[in-house]
């Protein structure tokens, strides 16, 4: 087995290996790979490796700064040969190198490299952890010294046929409007206020992915906002087949069907919580996705099953993170 650092020249071969390994549950395609991996400044080549058997990609691992294992997969025919462990060791060696630590410190809130490595949960992520259906993979990480988290996260999904905003939520939207809080699509003129809102209220990760999106999309209309006067006080990123960006919620859009939609992240300012705005902007955003022609919709990486269940979303996929203390 020959191990080489990842390069975009191998993208098609890696995609083929991905789909052989996990494509039934998580189908990969060239557009998704290019946006998430090859166009990402956080994909760290010294922590990203491919295992070759001749010209065939037997397995691969992709690492991202500051300390995330984006994905690791081995073709079924090549499992139990030590390939996964060899790829994982190369990922760890690359991601804790001095050059990685120097770069990683620029991407964390503390300015320091992370204290642990984690499966998934990265910038423009595929997964918020190891898919729970892969129990053998969870056991593999434990055997390699990683810790299986007691926590979990899920992706949610619902059919949009017949969806309408609930009457009581429609009443809330009218009440909020009377109080000066309006729900609408984001415009280019709102972007500065939107980014300020996210920077003030939420994580750097949410700010980074939203900033990247508004740079790529000329019109940010798929981002829904709550405004009071000129100030953005809440937002929800939505995605449809018409969006230029493939959001994490629609990474597995091939399983959702040709008319797909997605949502996330979503959040409102602390000062306007507990007044029904969260459910209002969620319901409004789902309705706008339905109006775009979407017939099935997903929400990714959440633990708020009951909240999203109020508008009909159910658990679709479940994940358990694994971590390695440094």
mmCIF file of C-alpha atoms in Angstrom:
data_model
loop_
_atom_site.group_PDB
_atom_site.id
_atom_site.type_symbol
_atom_site.label_atom_id
_atom_site.label_comp_id
_atom_site.label_asym_id
_atom_site.label_seq_id
_atom_site.Cartn_x
_atom_site.Cartn_y
_atom_site.Cartn_z
ATOM 1 C CA UNK A 1 0.000 0.000 0.000
ATOM 2 C CA UNK A 2 1.361 3.414 -1.000
ATOM 3 C CA UNK A 3 0.370 6.504 1.005
ATOM 4 C CA UNK A 4 0.405 9.914 -0.666
ATOM 5 C CA UNK A 5 -0.736 13.372 0.486
ATOM 6 C CA UNK A 6 -4.103 14.369 -0.941
ATOM 7 C CA UNK A 7 -4.143 16.522 -4.076
ATOM 8 C CA UNK A 8 -7.135 17.767 -6.097
ATOM 9 C CA UNK A 9 -5.797 15.758 -9.038
ATOM 10 C CA UNK A 10 -7.002 12.657 -7.171
ATOM 11 C CA UNK A 11 -10.475 14.068 -6.440
ATOM 12 C CA UNK A 12 -12.425 11.842 -8.847
ATOM 13 C CA UNK A 13 -10.687 8.702 -7.605
ATOM 14 C CA UNK A 14 -11.341 9.669 -3.990
ATOM 15 C CA UNK A 15 -15.016 10.345 -4.773
ATOM 16 C CA UNK A 16 -15.272 6.884 -6.298
ATOM 17 C CA UNK A 17 -13.753 5.359 -3.155
ATOM 18 C CA UNK A 18 -16.105 7.422 -0.952
ATOM 19 C CA UNK A 19 -19.163 6.151 -2.783
ATOM 20 C CA UNK A 20 -17.919 2.573 -2.617
ATOM 21 C CA UNK A 21 -17.420 2.937 1.131
ATOM 22 C CA UNK A 22 -20.403 5.026 2.319
ATOM 23 C CA UNK A 23 -22.172 6.345 -0.768
ATOM 24 C CA UNK A 24 -25.448 4.533 -0.118
ATOM 25 C CA UNK A 25 -26.019 6.614 3.023
ATOM 26 C CA UNK A 26 -23.939 9.698 2.116
ATOM 27 C CA UNK A 27 -23.645 10.057 -1.671
ATOM 28 C CA UNK A 28 -20.715 12.195 -2.845
ATOM 29 C CA UNK A 29 -20.428 14.086 -6.138
ATOM 30 C CA UNK A 30 -17.831 16.307 -7.788
ATOM 31 C CA UNK A 31 -19.593 19.621 -7.156
ATOM 32 C CA UNK A 32 -20.017 18.912 -3.446
ATOM 33 C CA UNK A 33 -16.401 17.736 -3.085
ATOM 34 C CA UNK A 34 -15.027 20.742 -4.930
ATOM 35 C CA UNK A 35 -16.933 23.216 -2.764
ATOM 36 C CA UNK A 36 -16.262 21.525 0.550
ATOM 37 C CA UNK A 37 -12.709 20.228 0.084
ATOM 38 C CA UNK A 38 -10.814 21.592 -2.888
ATOM 39 C CA UNK A 39 -12.061 25.174 -2.504
ATOM 40 C CA UNK A 40 -11.618 25.283 1.258
ATOM 41 C CA UNK A 41 -8.653 27.168 2.641
ATOM 42 C CA UNK A 42 -8.878 25.024 5.770
ATOM 43 C CA UNK A 43 -8.211 21.702 4.057
ATOM 44 C CA UNK A 44 -4.724 20.932 5.375
ATOM 45 C CA UNK A 45 -2.740 18.812 2.948
ATOM 46 C CA UNK A 46 -0.130 17.561 5.489
ATOM 47 C CA UNK A 47 -3.065 16.021 7.417
ATOM 48 C CA UNK A 48 -4.869 14.656 4.337
ATOM 49 C CA UNK A 49 -3.771 11.313 2.930
ATOM 50 C CA UNK A 50 -4.692 8.698 0.344
ATOM 51 C CA UNK A 51 -3.933 4.969 0.432
ATOM 52 C CA UNK A 52 -3.239 3.603 -3.055
ATOM 53 C CA UNK A 53 -3.246 0.010 -4.214
ATOM 54 C CA UNK A 54 -1.655 0.580 -7.585
ATOM 55 C CA UNK A 55 -3.842 3.224 -9.220
ATOM 56 C CA UNK A 56 -6.868 2.411 -7.076
ATOM 57 C CA UNK A 57 -7.722 4.556 -4.050
ATOM 58 C CA UNK A 58 -8.268 2.066 -1.232
ATOM 59 C CA UNK A 59 -8.951 4.679 1.444
ATOM 60 C CA UNK A 60 -8.412 8.299 2.396
ATOM 61 C CA UNK A 61 -8.470 10.782 5.255
ATOM 62 C CA UNK A 62 -9.042 14.523 4.961
ATOM 63 C CA UNK A 63 -7.928 16.826 7.766
ATOM 64 C CA UNK A 64 -8.895 20.420 8.331
ATOM 65 C CA UNK A 65 -7.638 23.197 10.524
ATOM 66 C CA UNK A 66 -7.799 23.864 13.376
ATOM 67 C CA UNK A 67 -8.111 20.177 14.407
ATOM 68 C CA UNK A 68 -10.862 18.334 12.569
ATOM 69 C CA UNK A 69 -10.935 14.971 10.857
ATOM 70 C CA UNK A 70 -13.356 15.855 8.085
ATOM 71 C CA UNK A 71 -13.688 12.319 6.764
ATOM 72 C CA UNK A 72 -11.960 8.959 6.776
ATOM 73 C CA UNK A 73 -13.127 6.012 4.713
ATOM 74 C CA UNK A 74 -11.780 2.698 3.444
ATOM 75 C CA UNK A 75 -13.337 0.640 0.672
ATOM 76 C CA UNK A 76 -15.100 -2.484 2.049
ATOM 77 C CA UNK A 77 -12.715 -4.817 0.196
ATOM 78 C CA UNK A 78 -9.708 -3.241 1.931
ATOM 79 C CA UNK A 79 -10.932 -3.134 5.522
ATOM 80 C CA UNK A 80 -9.223 -4.912 8.419
ATOM 81 C CA UNK A 81 -5.796 -4.507 6.848
ATOM 82 C CA UNK A 82 -4.568 -1.615 9.010
ATOM 83 C CA UNK A 83 -5.264 1.005 6.314
ATOM 84 C CA UNK A 84 -7.693 3.030 8.416
ATOM 85 C CA UNK A 85 -5.265 3.142 11.343
ATOM 86 C CA UNK A 86 -2.383 4.155 9.056
ATOM 87 C CA UNK A 87 -4.473 6.982 7.571
ATOM 88 C CA UNK A 88 -5.584 8.124 11.018
ATOM 89 C CA UNK A 89 -1.997 8.187 12.297
ATOM 90 C CA UNK A 90 -0.933 10.290 9.323
ATOM 91 C CA UNK A 91 -3.804 12.688 9.924
ATOM 92 C CA UNK A 92 -2.840 13.122 13.582
ATOM 93 C CA UNK A 93 0.831 13.565 12.735
ATOM 94 C CA UNK A 94 0.025 16.272 10.206
ATOM 95 C CA UNK A 95 -2.546 18.156 12.262
ATOM 96 C CA UNK A 96 -0.311 18.436 15.351
ATOM 97 C CA UNK A 97 2.810 19.466 13.409
ATOM 98 C CA UNK A 98 4.383 22.842 14.287
ATOM 99 C CA UNK A 99 3.196 24.363 10.998
ATOM 100 C CA UNK A 100 -0.383 23.208 11.674
ATOM 101 C CA UNK A 101 -0.326 24.581 15.222
ATOM 102 C CA UNK A 102 0.872 27.966 13.987
ATOM 103 C CA UNK A 103 -1.957 28.178 11.466
ATOM 104 C CA UNK A 104 -4.598 26.673 13.771
ATOM 105 C CA UNK A 105 -4.077 29.352 16.392
ATOM 106 C CA UNK A 106 -5.358 31.941 13.942
ATOM 107 C CA UNK A 107 -8.662 30.111 13.621
ATOM 108 C CA UNK A 108 -9.606 29.644 17.269
ATOM 109 C CA UNK A 109 -11.297 32.057 19.648
ATOM 110 C CA UNK A 110 -8.371 31.806 22.091
ATOM 111 C CA UNK A 111 -5.672 32.261 19.465
ATOM 112 C CA UNK A 112 -4.210 28.932 20.579
ATOM 113 C CA UNK A 113 -4.186 25.537 18.874
ATOM 114 C CA UNK A 114 -7.034 23.226 19.951
ATOM 115 C CA UNK A 115 -6.568 20.977 22.972
ATOM 116 C CA UNK A 116 -8.237 18.041 21.253
ATOM 117 C CA UNK A 117 -8.981 16.692 17.805
ATOM 118 C CA UNK A 118 -12.536 15.870 16.782
ATOM 119 C CA UNK A 119 -14.337 13.906 14.099
ATOM 120 C CA UNK A 120 -16.261 16.270 11.839
ATOM 121 C CA UNK A 121 -17.709 19.527 13.196
ATOM 122 C CA UNK A 122 -15.502 21.540 10.875
ATOM 123 C CA UNK A 123 -15.927 24.557 8.647
ATOM 124 C CA UNK A 124 -18.309 23.570 5.807
ATOM 125 C CA UNK A 125 -18.573 20.171 7.467
ATOM 126 C CA UNK A 126 -19.924 16.928 6.087
ATOM 127 C CA UNK A 127 -20.616 15.395 9.512
ATOM 128 C CA UNK A 128 -21.067 16.586 13.116
ATOM 129 C CA UNK A 129 -19.562 13.296 14.305
ATOM 130 C CA UNK A 130 -19.335 9.654 13.315
ATOM 131 C CA UNK A 131 -22.635 8.404 11.853
ATOM 132 C CA UNK A 132 -24.221 6.233 14.533
ATOM 133 C CA UNK A 133 -25.062 3.532 11.997
ATOM 134 C CA UNK A 134 -21.335 2.828 11.694
ATOM 135 C CA UNK A 135 -20.818 1.149 15.054
ATOM 136 C CA UNK A 136 -17.701 -0.573 13.734
ATOM 137 C CA UNK A 137 -16.187 2.837 12.966
ATOM 138 C CA UNK A 138 -16.919 4.070 16.475
ATOM 139 C CA UNK A 139 -15.197 0.991 17.870
ATOM 140 C CA UNK A 140 -12.272 1.610 15.510
ATOM 141 C CA UNK A 141 -11.738 5.105 16.902
ATOM 142 C CA UNK A 142 -11.891 3.796 20.459
ATOM 143 C CA UNK A 143 -9.312 1.131 19.614
ATOM 144 C CA UNK A 144 -7.065 3.917 18.278
ATOM 145 C CA UNK A 145 -7.243 5.818 21.576
ATOM 146 C CA UNK A 146 -10.033 8.240 20.748
ATOM 147 C CA UNK A 147 -12.956 8.824 23.125
ATOM 148 C CA UNK A 148 -16.554 8.239 22.111
ATOM 149 C CA UNK A 149 -18.574 11.241 23.237
ATOM 150 C CA UNK A 150 -21.604 10.873 25.474
ATOM 151 C CA UNK A 151 -23.230 13.596 23.406
ATOM 152 C CA UNK A 152 -24.915 13.306 20.045
ATOM 153 C CA UNK A 153 -26.259 15.374 17.176
ATOM 154 C CA UNK A 154 -28.792 14.721 14.456
ATOM 155 C CA UNK A 155 -29.883 15.735 10.988
ATOM 156 C CA UNK A 156 -33.615 16.216 10.568
ATOM 157 C CA UNK A 157 -35.892 15.945 7.581
ATOM 158 C CA UNK A 158 -39.506 16.470 6.548
ATOM 159 C CA UNK A 159 -41.710 16.316 3.469
ATOM 160 C CA UNK A 160 -42.968 19.789 2.505
ATOM 161 C CA UNK A 161 -46.115 18.631 0.752
ATOM 162 C CA UNK A 162 -48.979 20.552 2.272
ATOM 163 C CA UNK A 163 -46.775 22.560 4.651
ATOM 164 C CA UNK A 164 -48.196 25.899 5.731
ATOM 165 C CA UNK A 165 -47.350 28.211 8.585
ATOM 166 C CA UNK A 166 -49.497 27.269 11.597
ATOM 167 C CA UNK A 167 -52.270 29.793 12.334
ATOM 168 C CA UNK A 168 -50.912 30.592 15.799
ATOM 169 C CA UNK A 169 -47.449 31.260 14.325
ATOM 170 C CA UNK A 170 -48.989 33.444 11.628
ATOM 171 C CA UNK A 171 -50.613 35.444 14.442
ATOM 172 C CA UNK A 172 -47.217 35.775 16.132
ATOM 173 C CA UNK A 173 -45.654 37.045 12.899
ATOM 174 C CA UNK A 174 -48.373 39.691 12.665
ATOM 175 C CA UNK A 175 -47.852 40.682 16.321
ATOM 176 C CA UNK A 176 -44.108 40.974 15.789
ATOM 177 C CA UNK A 177 -44.667 43.126 12.708
ATOM 178 C CA UNK A 178 -46.909 45.419 14.734
ATOM 179 C CA UNK A 179 -44.052 45.743 17.214
ATOM 180 C CA UNK A 180 -41.629 46.659 14.422
ATOM 181 C CA UNK A 181 -39.991 43.249 13.832
ATOM 182 C CA UNK A 182 -40.284 42.164 10.210
ATOM 183 C CA UNK A 183 -39.320 38.856 8.587
ATOM 184 C CA UNK A 184 -38.012 39.032 5.031
ATOM 185 C CA UNK A 185 -35.259 37.982 2.639
ATOM 186 C CA UNK A 186 -31.820 39.480 3.070
ATOM 187 C CA UNK A 187 -30.671 42.081 0.523
ATOM 188 C CA UNK A 188 -27.148 43.273 -0.281
ATOM 189 C CA UNK A 189 -27.854 46.365 1.817
ATOM 190 C CA UNK A 190 -28.497 44.151 4.870
ATOM 191 C CA UNK A 191 -25.229 42.202 4.706
ATOM 192 C CA UNK A 192 -23.187 44.475 6.959
ATOM 193 C CA UNK A 193 -25.857 44.390 9.685
ATOM 194 C CA UNK A 194 -26.285 40.624 9.242
ATOM 195 C CA UNK A 195 -22.587 39.938 9.759
ATOM 196 C CA UNK A 196 -22.429 42.307 12.731
ATOM 197 C CA UNK A 197 -25.378 40.477 14.288
ATOM 198 C CA UNK A 198 -23.732 37.076 13.847
ATOM 199 C CA UNK A 199 -20.361 38.310 15.115
ATOM 200 C CA UNK A 200 -22.022 39.748 18.237
ATOM 201 C CA UNK A 201 -24.360 36.897 19.042
ATOM 202 C CA UNK A 202 -22.868 33.661 17.749
ATOM 203 C CA UNK A 203 -19.749 31.637 17.051
ATOM 204 C CA UNK A 204 -16.892 32.514 14.767
ATOM 205 C CA UNK A 205 -17.780 29.439 12.729
ATOM 206 C CA UNK A 206 -21.215 30.834 11.894
ATOM 207 C CA UNK A 207 -19.649 34.170 10.991
ATOM 208 C CA UNK A 208 -17.058 32.535 8.734
ATOM 209 C CA UNK A 209 -19.541 30.386 6.792
ATOM 210 C CA UNK A 210 -21.982 33.273 6.362
ATOM 211 C CA UNK A 211 -19.233 35.658 5.261
ATOM 212 C CA UNK A 212 -18.054 33.091 2.717
ATOM 213 C CA UNK A 213 -21.568 32.632 1.388
ATOM 214 C CA UNK A 214 -22.311 36.316 0.849
ATOM 215 C CA UNK A 215 -19.010 36.625 -1.016
ATOM 216 C CA UNK A 216 -19.975 33.798 -3.369
ATOM 217 C CA UNK A 217 -23.624 34.675 -3.960
ATOM 218 C CA UNK A 218 -24.398 38.014 -5.588
ATOM 219 C CA UNK A 219 -27.877 38.092 -4.049
ATOM 220 C CA UNK A 220 -28.271 36.832 -0.444
ATOM 221 C CA UNK A 221 -32.031 36.306 -0.747
ATOM 222 C CA UNK A 222 -31.794 32.700 0.508
ATOM 223 C CA UNK A 223 -30.752 34.098 3.884
ATOM 224 C CA UNK A 224 -33.907 35.043 5.762
ATOM 225 C CA UNK A 225 -33.670 37.777 8.388
ATOM 226 C CA UNK A 226 -35.618 39.403 11.183
ATOM 227 C CA UNK A 227 -35.122 43.144 11.208
ATOM 228 C CA UNK A 228 -36.073 45.916 13.597
ATOM 229 C CA UNK A 229 -35.575 49.224 11.871
ATOM 230 C CA UNK A 230 -32.282 48.811 10.031
ATOM 231 C CA UNK A 231 -30.865 46.235 12.444
ATOM 232 C CA UNK A 232 -30.771 42.496 11.821
ATOM 233 C CA UNK A 233 -31.796 40.705 15.031
ATOM 234 C CA UNK A 234 -32.236 37.184 13.686
ATOM 235 C CA UNK A 235 -31.359 35.088 10.666
ATOM 236 C CA UNK A 236 -31.807 31.701 9.018
ATOM 237 C CA UNK A 237 -29.727 30.382 6.154
ATOM 238 C CA UNK A 238 -31.804 28.396 3.681
ATOM 239 C CA UNK A 239 -30.741 26.417 0.626
ATOM 240 C CA UNK A 240 -32.524 25.129 -2.460
ATOM 241 C CA UNK A 241 -31.478 23.596 -5.758
ATOM 242 C CA UNK A 242 -31.171 27.166 -7.049
ATOM 243 C CA UNK A 243 -28.562 28.187 -4.453
ATOM 244 C CA UNK A 244 -24.993 28.671 -5.666
ATOM 245 C CA UNK A 245 -23.656 27.231 -2.410
ATOM 246 C CA UNK A 246 -24.329 23.679 -1.225
ATOM 247 C CA UNK A 247 -25.024 24.177 2.466
ATOM 248 C CA UNK A 248 -24.317 21.444 5.017
ATOM 249 C CA UNK A 249 -28.040 20.789 5.357
ATOM 250 C CA UNK A 250 -28.238 19.747 1.693
ATOM 251 C CA UNK A 251 -24.941 17.874 1.395
ATOM 252 C CA UNK A 252 -26.963 14.666 0.966
ATOM 253 C CA UNK A 253 -29.379 16.293 -1.472
ATOM 254 C CA UNK A 254 -29.364 13.245 -3.733
ATOM 255 C CA UNK A 255 -31.287 11.445 -0.999
ATOM 256 C CA UNK A 256 -33.749 14.323 -0.708
ATOM 257 C CA UNK A 257 -34.782 14.230 -4.349
ATOM 258 C CA UNK A 258 -34.401 16.730 -7.193
ATOM 259 C CA UNK A 259 -36.463 19.444 -5.488
ATOM 260 C CA UNK A 260 -34.600 19.721 -2.213
ATOM 261 C CA UNK A 261 -34.275 22.349 0.484
ATOM 262 C CA UNK A 262 -32.288 22.885 3.631
ATOM 263 C CA UNK A 263 -31.893 25.165 6.614
ATOM 264 C CA UNK A 264 -29.145 26.128 9.009
ATOM 265 C CA UNK A 265 -27.661 27.822 10.820
ATOM 266 C CA UNK A 266 -30.473 29.804 12.425
ATOM 267 C CA UNK A 267 -30.440 32.119 15.425
ATOM 268 C CA UNK A 268 -31.871 35.235 17.023
ATOM 269 C CA UNK A 269 -30.391 37.883 19.305
ATOM 270 C CA UNK A 270 -30.510 37.178 23.035
ATOM 271 C CA UNK A 271 -32.518 40.327 23.691
ATOM 272 C CA UNK A 272 -35.451 39.149 21.566
ATOM 273 C CA UNK A 273 -35.752 35.573 22.740
ATOM 274 C CA UNK A 274 -38.845 34.210 24.502
ATOM 275 C CA UNK A 275 -41.238 36.284 22.362
ATOM 276 C CA UNK A 276 -41.947 33.673 19.673
ATOM 277 C CA UNK A 277 -39.443 35.034 17.161
ATOM 278 C CA UNK A 278 -37.437 31.808 16.915
ATOM 279 C CA UNK A 279 -40.418 29.691 15.876
ATOM 280 C CA UNK A 280 -41.652 32.517 13.652
ATOM 281 C CA UNK A 281 -38.456 32.847 11.604
ATOM 282 C CA UNK A 282 -38.164 29.048 11.402
ATOM 283 C CA UNK A 283 -41.729 28.663 10.138
ATOM 284 C CA UNK A 284 -41.347 31.553 7.720
ATOM 285 C CA UNK A 285 -38.088 30.142 6.346
ATOM 286 C CA UNK A 286 -39.564 26.684 5.795
ATOM 287 C CA UNK A 287 -42.514 28.260 3.984
ATOM 288 C CA UNK A 288 -40.184 30.256 1.738
ATOM 289 C CA UNK A 289 -38.235 27.092 0.867
ATOM 290 C CA UNK A 290 -41.519 25.357 0.023
ATOM 291 C CA UNK A 291 -42.540 28.276 -2.186
ATOM 292 C CA UNK A 292 -39.264 27.900 -4.093
ATOM 293 C CA UNK A 293 -40.481 24.495 -5.273
ATOM 294 C CA UNK A 294 -38.763 22.252 -2.739
ATOM 295 C CA UNK A 295 -40.660 19.116 -1.775
ATOM 296 C CA UNK A 296 -38.304 17.728 0.896
ATOM 297 C CA UNK A 297 -36.136 19.617 3.358
ATOM 298 C CA UNK A 298 -33.339 18.862 5.817
ATOM 299 C CA UNK A 299 -31.809 20.553 8.851
ATOM 300 C CA UNK A 300 -28.303 19.523 9.873
ATOM 301 C CA UNK A 301 -26.252 19.261 13.100
ATOM 302 C CA UNK A 302 -28.684 19.978 15.904
ATOM 303 C CA UNK A 303 -29.839 18.600 19.236
ATOM 304 C CA UNK A 304 -33.063 20.654 19.250
ATOM 305 C CA UNK A 305 -35.294 17.815 18.155
ATOM 306 C CA UNK A 306 -38.371 19.050 20.026
ATOM 307 C CA UNK A 307 -38.064 22.615 18.721
ATOM 308 C CA UNK A 308 -37.824 21.610 15.071
ATOM 309 C CA UNK A 309 -40.424 18.933 15.672
ATOM 310 C CA UNK A 310 -42.930 21.746 16.210
ATOM 311 C CA UNK A 311 -42.860 22.338 12.450
ATOM 312 C CA UNK A 312 -42.859 18.663 11.531
ATOM 313 C CA UNK A 313 -39.167 17.721 11.304
ATOM 314 C CA UNK A 314 -38.111 14.228 12.359
ATOM 315 C CA UNK A 315 -34.737 12.626 13.025
ATOM 316 C CA UNK A 316 -33.087 11.485 9.800
ATOM 317 C CA UNK A 317 -29.453 10.773 10.684
ATOM 318 C CA UNK A 318 -27.707 10.570 14.042
ATOM 319 C CA UNK A 319 -24.033 11.184 14.900
ATOM 320 C CA UNK A 320 -21.671 10.629 17.810
ATOM 321 C CA UNK A 321 -18.449 12.684 17.958
ATOM 322 C CA UNK A 322 -15.115 11.097 18.832
ATOM 323 C CA UNK A 323 -12.249 13.136 20.260
ATOM 324 C CA UNK A 324 -8.532 12.730 20.886
ATOM 325 C CA UNK A 325 -6.974 14.714 23.717
ATOM 326 C CA UNK A 326 -3.617 16.255 22.828
#
